[in-house]
XYZ file of C-alpha atoms in Angstrom:
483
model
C 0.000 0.000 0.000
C 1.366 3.197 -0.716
C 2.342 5.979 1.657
C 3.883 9.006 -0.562
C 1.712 11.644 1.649
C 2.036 10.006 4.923
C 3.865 12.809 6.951
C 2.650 11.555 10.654
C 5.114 9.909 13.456
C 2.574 7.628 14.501
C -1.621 7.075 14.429
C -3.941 6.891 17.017
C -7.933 6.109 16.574
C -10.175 6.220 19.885
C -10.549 10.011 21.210
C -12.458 9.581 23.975
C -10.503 10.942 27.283
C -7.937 8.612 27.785
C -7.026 8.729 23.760
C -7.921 12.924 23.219
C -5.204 13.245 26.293
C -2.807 10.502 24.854
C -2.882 12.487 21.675
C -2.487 15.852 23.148
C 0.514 14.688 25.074
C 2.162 13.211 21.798
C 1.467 16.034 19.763
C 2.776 18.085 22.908
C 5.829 16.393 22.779
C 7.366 17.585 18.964
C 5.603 14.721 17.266
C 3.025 14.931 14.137
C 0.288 12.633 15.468
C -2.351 11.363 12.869
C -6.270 11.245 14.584
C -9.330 9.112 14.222
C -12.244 8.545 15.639
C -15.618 6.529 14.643
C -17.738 9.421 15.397
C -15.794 11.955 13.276
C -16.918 15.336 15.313
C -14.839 13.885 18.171
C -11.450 14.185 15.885
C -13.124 17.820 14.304
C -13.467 18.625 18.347
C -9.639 17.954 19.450
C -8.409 19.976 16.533
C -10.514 23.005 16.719
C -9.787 22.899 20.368
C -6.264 21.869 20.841
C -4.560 22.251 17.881
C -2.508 24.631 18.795
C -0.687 22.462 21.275
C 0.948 20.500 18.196
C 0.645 18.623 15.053
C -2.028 17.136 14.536
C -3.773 15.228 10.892
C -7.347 14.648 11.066
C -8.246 11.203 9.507
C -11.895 10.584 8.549
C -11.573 6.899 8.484
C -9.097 4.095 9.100
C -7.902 4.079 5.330
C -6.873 7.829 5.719
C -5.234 7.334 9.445
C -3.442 4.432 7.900
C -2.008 6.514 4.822
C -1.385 9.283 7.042
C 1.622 7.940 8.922
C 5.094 6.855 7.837
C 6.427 3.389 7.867
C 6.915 1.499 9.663
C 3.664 3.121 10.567
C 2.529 2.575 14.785
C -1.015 2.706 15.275
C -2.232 2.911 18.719
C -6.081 1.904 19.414
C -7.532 3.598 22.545
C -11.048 1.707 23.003
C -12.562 -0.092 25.358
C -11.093 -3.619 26.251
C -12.579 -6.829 24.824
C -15.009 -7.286 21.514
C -14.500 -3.374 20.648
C -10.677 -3.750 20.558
C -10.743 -7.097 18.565
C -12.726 -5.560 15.871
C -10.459 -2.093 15.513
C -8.312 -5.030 14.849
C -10.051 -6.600 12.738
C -10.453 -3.593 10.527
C -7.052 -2.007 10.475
C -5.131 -5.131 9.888
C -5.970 -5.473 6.591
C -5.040 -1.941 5.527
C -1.647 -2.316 7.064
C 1.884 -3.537 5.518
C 4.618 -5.944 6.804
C 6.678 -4.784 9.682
C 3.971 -1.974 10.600
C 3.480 -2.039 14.481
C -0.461 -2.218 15.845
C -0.263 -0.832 20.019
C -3.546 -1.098 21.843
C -3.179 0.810 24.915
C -6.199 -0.051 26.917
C -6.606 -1.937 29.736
C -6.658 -5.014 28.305
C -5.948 -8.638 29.663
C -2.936 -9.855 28.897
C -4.011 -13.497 27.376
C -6.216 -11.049 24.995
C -2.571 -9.527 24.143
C -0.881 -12.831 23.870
C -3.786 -13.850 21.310
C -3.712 -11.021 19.102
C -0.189 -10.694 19.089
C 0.255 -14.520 17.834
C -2.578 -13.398 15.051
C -1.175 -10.432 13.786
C 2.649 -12.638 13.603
C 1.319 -14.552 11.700
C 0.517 -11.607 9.338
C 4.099 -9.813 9.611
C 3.052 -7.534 12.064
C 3.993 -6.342 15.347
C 1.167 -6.369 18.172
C 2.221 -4.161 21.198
C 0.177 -4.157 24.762
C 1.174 -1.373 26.160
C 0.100 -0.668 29.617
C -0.618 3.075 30.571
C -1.051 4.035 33.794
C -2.040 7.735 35.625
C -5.836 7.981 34.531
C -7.061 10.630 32.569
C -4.072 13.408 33.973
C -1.322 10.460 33.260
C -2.397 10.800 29.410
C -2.066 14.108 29.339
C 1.019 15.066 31.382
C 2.548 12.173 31.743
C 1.692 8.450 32.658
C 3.964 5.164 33.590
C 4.432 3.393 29.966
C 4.793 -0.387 30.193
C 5.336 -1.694 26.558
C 5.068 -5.311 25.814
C 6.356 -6.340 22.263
C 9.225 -7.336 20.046
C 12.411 -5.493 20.134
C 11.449 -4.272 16.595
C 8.554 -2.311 18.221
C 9.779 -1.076 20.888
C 13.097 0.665 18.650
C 10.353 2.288 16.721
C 8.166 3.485 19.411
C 10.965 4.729 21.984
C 10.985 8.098 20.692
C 7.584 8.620 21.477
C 6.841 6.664 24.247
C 9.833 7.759 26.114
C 9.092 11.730 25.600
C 5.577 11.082 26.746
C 5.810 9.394 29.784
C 6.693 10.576 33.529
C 9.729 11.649 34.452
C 11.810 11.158 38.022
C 15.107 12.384 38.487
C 15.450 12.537 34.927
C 14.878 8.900 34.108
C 11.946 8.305 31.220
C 8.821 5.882 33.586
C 8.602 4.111 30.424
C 10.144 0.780 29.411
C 10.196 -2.476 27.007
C 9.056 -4.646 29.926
C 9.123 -8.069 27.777
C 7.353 -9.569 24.803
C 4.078 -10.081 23.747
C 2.023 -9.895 27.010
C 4.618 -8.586 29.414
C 3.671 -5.005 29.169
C 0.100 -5.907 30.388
C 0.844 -8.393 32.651
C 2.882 -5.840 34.884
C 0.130 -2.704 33.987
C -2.691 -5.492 35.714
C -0.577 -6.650 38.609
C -0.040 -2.705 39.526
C -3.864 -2.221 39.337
C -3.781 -5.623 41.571
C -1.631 -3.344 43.827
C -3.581 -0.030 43.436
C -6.713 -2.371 45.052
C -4.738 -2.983 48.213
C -3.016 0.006 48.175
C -6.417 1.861 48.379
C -7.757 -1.059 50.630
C -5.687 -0.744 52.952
C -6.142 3.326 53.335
C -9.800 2.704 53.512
C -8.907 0.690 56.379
C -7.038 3.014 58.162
C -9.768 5.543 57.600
C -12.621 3.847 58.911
C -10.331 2.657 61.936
C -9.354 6.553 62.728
C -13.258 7.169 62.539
C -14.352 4.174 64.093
C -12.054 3.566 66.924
C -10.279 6.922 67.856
C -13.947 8.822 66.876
C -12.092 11.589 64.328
C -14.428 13.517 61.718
C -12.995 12.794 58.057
C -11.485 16.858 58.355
C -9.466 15.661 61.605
C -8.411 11.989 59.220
C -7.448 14.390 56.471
C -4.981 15.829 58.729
C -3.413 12.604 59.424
C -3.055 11.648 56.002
C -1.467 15.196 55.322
C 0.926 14.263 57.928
C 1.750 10.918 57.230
C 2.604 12.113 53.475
C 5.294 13.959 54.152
C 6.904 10.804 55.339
C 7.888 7.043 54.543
C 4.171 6.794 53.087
C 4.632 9.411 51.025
C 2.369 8.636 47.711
C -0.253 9.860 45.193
C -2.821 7.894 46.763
C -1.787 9.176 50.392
C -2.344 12.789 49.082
C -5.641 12.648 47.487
C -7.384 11.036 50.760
C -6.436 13.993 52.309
C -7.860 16.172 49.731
C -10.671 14.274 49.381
C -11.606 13.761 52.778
C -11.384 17.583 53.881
C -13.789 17.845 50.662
C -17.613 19.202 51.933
C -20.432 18.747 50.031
C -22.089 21.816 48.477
C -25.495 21.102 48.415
C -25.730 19.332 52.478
C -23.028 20.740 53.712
C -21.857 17.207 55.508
C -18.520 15.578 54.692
C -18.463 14.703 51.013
C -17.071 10.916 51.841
C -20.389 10.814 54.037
C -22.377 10.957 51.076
C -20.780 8.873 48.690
C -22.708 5.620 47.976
C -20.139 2.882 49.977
C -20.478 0.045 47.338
C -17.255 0.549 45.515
C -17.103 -0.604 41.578
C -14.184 -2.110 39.670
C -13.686 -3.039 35.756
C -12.108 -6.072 36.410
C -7.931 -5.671 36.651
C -7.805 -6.619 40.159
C -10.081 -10.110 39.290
C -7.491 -10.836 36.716
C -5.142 -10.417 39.543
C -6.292 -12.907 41.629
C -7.485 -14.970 39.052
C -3.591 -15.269 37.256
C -2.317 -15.378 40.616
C -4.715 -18.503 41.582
C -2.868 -20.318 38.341
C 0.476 -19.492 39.563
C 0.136 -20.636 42.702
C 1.092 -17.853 44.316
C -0.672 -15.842 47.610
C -1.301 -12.579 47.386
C -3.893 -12.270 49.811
C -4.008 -8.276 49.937
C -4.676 -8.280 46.861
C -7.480 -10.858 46.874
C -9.122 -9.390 50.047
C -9.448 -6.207 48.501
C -10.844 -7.030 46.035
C -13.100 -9.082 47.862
C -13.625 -6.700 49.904
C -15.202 -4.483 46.681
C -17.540 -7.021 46.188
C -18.570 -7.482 49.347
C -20.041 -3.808 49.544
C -21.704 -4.036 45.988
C -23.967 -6.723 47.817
C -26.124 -4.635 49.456
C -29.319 -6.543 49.952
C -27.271 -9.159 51.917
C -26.307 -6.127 54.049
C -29.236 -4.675 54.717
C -30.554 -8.032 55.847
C -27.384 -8.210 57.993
C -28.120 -4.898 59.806
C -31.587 -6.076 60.455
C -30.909 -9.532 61.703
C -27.303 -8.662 63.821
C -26.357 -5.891 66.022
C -24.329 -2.528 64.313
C -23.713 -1.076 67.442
C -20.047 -1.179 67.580
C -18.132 -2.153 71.268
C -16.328 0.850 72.579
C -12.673 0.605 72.235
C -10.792 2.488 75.058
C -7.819 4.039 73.227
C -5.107 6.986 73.193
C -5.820 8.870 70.289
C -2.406 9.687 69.156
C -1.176 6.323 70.167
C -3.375 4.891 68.130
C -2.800 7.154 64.948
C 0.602 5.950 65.297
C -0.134 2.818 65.297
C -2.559 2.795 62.569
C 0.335 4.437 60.424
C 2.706 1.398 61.413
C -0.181 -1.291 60.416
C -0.561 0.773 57.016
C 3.305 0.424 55.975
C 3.621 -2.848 57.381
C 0.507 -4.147 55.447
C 1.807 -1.959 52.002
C 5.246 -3.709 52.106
C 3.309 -7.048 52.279
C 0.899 -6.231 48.944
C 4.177 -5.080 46.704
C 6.209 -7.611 47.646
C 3.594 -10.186 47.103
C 2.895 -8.265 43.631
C 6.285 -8.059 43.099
C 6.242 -12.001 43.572
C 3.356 -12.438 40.959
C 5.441 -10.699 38.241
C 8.438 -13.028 39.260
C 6.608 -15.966 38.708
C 4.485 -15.120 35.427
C 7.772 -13.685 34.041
C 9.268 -17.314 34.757
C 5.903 -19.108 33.510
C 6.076 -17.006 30.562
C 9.343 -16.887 29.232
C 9.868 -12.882 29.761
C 12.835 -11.252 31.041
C 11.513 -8.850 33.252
C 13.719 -6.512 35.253
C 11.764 -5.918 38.916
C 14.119 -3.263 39.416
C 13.360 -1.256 36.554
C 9.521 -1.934 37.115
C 9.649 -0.166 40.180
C 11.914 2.724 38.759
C 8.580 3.591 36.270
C 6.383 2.804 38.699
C 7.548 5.873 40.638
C 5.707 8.695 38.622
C 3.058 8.694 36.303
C 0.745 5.921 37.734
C -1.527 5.856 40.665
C 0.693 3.761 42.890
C 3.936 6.150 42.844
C 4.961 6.531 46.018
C 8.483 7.309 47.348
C 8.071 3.819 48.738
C 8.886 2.861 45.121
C 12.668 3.858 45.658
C 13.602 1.620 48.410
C 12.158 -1.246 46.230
C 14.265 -0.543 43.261
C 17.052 -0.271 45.553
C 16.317 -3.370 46.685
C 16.233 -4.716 43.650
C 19.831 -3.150 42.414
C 21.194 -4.686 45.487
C 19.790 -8.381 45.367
C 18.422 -8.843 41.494
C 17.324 -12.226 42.297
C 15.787 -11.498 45.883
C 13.290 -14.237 47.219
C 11.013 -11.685 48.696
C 11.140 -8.063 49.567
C 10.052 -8.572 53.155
C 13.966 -9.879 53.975
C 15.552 -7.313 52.649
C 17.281 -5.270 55.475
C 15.321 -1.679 55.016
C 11.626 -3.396 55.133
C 12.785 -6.037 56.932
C 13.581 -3.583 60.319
C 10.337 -1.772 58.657
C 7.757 -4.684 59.522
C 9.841 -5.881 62.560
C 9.648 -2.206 64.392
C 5.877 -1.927 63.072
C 4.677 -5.579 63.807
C 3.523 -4.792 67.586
C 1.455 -1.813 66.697
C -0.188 -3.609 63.679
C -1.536 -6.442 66.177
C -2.811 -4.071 68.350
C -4.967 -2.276 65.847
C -6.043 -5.570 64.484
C -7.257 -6.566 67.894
C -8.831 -3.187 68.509
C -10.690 -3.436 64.996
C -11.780 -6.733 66.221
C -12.856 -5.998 69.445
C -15.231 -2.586 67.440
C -16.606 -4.795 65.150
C -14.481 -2.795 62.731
C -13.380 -4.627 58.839
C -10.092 -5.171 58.475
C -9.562 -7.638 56.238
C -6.097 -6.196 53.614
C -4.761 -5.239 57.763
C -5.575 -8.953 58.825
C -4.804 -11.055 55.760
C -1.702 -9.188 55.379
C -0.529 -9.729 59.046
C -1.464 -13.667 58.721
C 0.838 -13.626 55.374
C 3.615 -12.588 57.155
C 2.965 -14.259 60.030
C 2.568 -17.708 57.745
C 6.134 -17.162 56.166
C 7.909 -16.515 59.440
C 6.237 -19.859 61.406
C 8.464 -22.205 62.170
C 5.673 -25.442 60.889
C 2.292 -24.599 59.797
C -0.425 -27.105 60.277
C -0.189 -28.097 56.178
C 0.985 -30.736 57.817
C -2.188 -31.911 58.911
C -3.583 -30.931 55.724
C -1.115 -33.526 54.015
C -1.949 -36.454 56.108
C -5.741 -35.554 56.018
C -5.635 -35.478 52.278
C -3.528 -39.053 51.967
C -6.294 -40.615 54.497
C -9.056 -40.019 52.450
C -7.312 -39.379 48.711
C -4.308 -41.199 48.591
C -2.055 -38.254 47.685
C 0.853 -39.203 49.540
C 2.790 -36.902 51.540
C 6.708 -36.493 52.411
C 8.685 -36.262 55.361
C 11.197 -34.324 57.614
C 13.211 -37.210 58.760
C 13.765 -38.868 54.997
C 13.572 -37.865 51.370
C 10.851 -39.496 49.722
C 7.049 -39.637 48.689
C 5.007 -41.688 51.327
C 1.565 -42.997 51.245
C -0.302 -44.626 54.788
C -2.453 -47.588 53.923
C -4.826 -46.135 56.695
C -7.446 -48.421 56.159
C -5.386 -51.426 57.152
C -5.024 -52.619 60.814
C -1.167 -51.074 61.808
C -1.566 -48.648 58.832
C 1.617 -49.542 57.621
C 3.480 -47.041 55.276
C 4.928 -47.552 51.861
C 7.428 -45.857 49.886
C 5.611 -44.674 46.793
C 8.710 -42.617 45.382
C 12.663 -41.898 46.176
């Protein structure tokens, strides 16, 4: 196909606010963007309104945004995840040439990546997932850029991607994480994160109200506080802005009038869900997002409240004691959801075949996307130190971290018990680390329950071997099933 007019770095076709900001920010940047959208006054719209911030070419269909950019051209498709990506696909891939580079930046799942990507191979094309984290400001003014894809891809994109995205200290938060999927593998493991992160400050909120009885203006002090600390972080920020917010029509706290059944679209199941098939725990993560679901059910809570008491047992406490120790329970807990993130990218990069520096996801992780945090720092330290660490929580800065916090985090636990208060990122994140620091664990009863009545054999401390108990036999003798 020809491309003798094509004057355009790169293509983009989806304009609603995540793609209009993408686009802005490219164009921004010193780069000739090419625009589409299916409803054409949307593309007319970002023009007329922004096109003085850059260079932009209109496109009134996919055959004009194709011809518009050089080769190898990049297109980027910014629509919703699923059946309305897979037929932008569908329709752009056969207007496209060999080697030209197709980069859907939505949130999509990774296996959707992985399948496209193998599709599109097979047509001598490049298929990019390339996560994109910060929300709508991100897009605009600069997000964390994880870009999944062949090395080919990723030379060609750099320029852009690179001058788009965050920056800290002078260091792009933008980088080839892998191939294929890896790019949006990582982006749904940090929205894994982002659901305990946000969790776990819920938490701490309702414990500060509950418990030591402070209005949301007196919690949005705290939080003010505690950011300009160790928890320093995007997320630590905005509950303090948003909880000093009032509402302008009552007049009462605005948190007070927000509905409390709290939505997702899905990352944080896909979490848990990859995490289940890896076999590994991250139980922050899971009891977060549980923990959504469990206030979208709200005809099962309403016949709670009616059947069971809500009236809460007073819990005797010193205030400021307490806020301290609420902050200790909130960094303990936060070490325990990244490093069991942290853990899940380990073993899907191993699964998976990708070469994925932990280090370096932490170092774009740092600005840009909703989980930056200074926090961030130490763990890429970390990870410069020890590149093939077992688990952050041994490392000797969060190590002392948890050890000098792990007194203070039982005693909230125990006082949100005692008030009737939900704690369950606090709890499950306290029995993680609790479960890797036990000397046995009863899995040992577990393991000679399940050869009783399965025959699934079991192994021993005192010899190497697989063992099965004929338990059904007078003596039960054992047998040697395996050396």
């Amino acid at each position: 196909m020809g491309n003798d007019d094509a004057r355009a770095t790169i293509g983009l076709t989806g304009l609603a606010t995540m793609g209009r900001n993408l686009a802005r920010n490219i164009a921004r940047n010193g780069h000739t963007i090419a625009v589409h959208n299916r409803t054409t006054s949307k593309m007319t719209a970002l023009i007329d309104e922004f096109g003085d911030e850059g260079d932009f070419v209109g496109c009134e269909s996919l055959e004009d945004l194709v011809a518009a950019v050089e080769r190898p051209r990049a297109i980027v498709i910014m629509v919703k995840a699923g059946e309305a990506t897979d037929a932008v696909v569908d329709e752009l891939v056969p207007l496209l040439d060999e080697g030209d580079i197709v980069v859907d930046a939505g949130n999509a799942h990774y296996r959707d990546t992985l399948r496209r990507q193998e599709a599109l191979e097979e047509k001598g094309l490049h298929f990019v997932g390339m996560g994109v984290s910060g929300g709508e400001e991100g897009a605009l003014n600069g997000p964390s850029i994880m870009v999944g894809g062949s090395d080919h891809a990723y030379e060609v994109l750099q320029p852009v991607v690179e001058s788009i995205a965050a920056d800290v200290d002078g260091t792009p938060c933008c980088a080839h994480i892998g191939h294929d999927g890896a790019g949006h593998f990582v982006k749904m493991v940090h929205n894994g994160i982002e659901y305990a992160d946000m969790q776990l400050i819920a938490e701490s909120y309702d414990l500060l109200r509950s418990v030591a009885g402070m209005t949301p203006a007196e919690v949005a002090d705290v939080f003010e506080e505690w950011n300009g600390g160790d928890l320093e972080s995007f997320l630590i920020e905005m509950t303090a802005d948003v909880l000093r917010h009032t509402d302008a029509e009552t007049g009462e706290p605005f948190v007070d009038v927000v509905r409390d059944a709290a939505e997702q679209k899905g990352t944080g199941r896909w979490t848990v869900q990859d995490a289940l098939d890896l076999g590994v725990p991250i139980t922050g993560i899971a009891e977060a997002t549980f923990a959504r679901s469990l206030s979208g059910h709200t005809e099962q809570r309403a016949a709670a409240r009616e059947m069971f008491s809500t009236t809460p047992e007073e819990v005797d406490v010193d205030r400021d004691s307490f806020v301290d120790q609420v902050r200790a329970a909130l960094y303990a807990s936060k070490v325990v959801a990244y490093a069991q993130g942290f853990d899940q990218i380990a073993a899907g990069a191993e699964e998976r075949g990708w070469d994925i520096d932990l280090g370096e996801v932490a170092t774009i992780w740092r600005g840009g996307c909703i989980i930056r945090a200074q926090f961030l720092d130490r763990i890429r330290e970390a990870y410069a130190d020890e590149p093939d660490l077992t688990t952050l929580l041994t490392t000797p800065y969060f190590a002392e971290a948890v050890t000098d916090g792990v007194d203070a985090w039982r005693e909230v636990i125990v006082a949100a018990v005692r008030g009737g208060v939900p704690t369950p990122a606090f709890s499950s994140s306290l029995a993680y680390f609790d479960g890797l620091r036990r000397d046995r664990l009863p899995a040992a009863l577990i393991q000679a329950l399940r050869d009783d009545f399965g025959a699934h054999t079991y192994e021993r401390v005192d010899r190497e071997g697989t063992f099965h108990t004929r338990w059904a036999e007078e003596g039960r003798p054992e047998e040697q099933v395996s050396d």
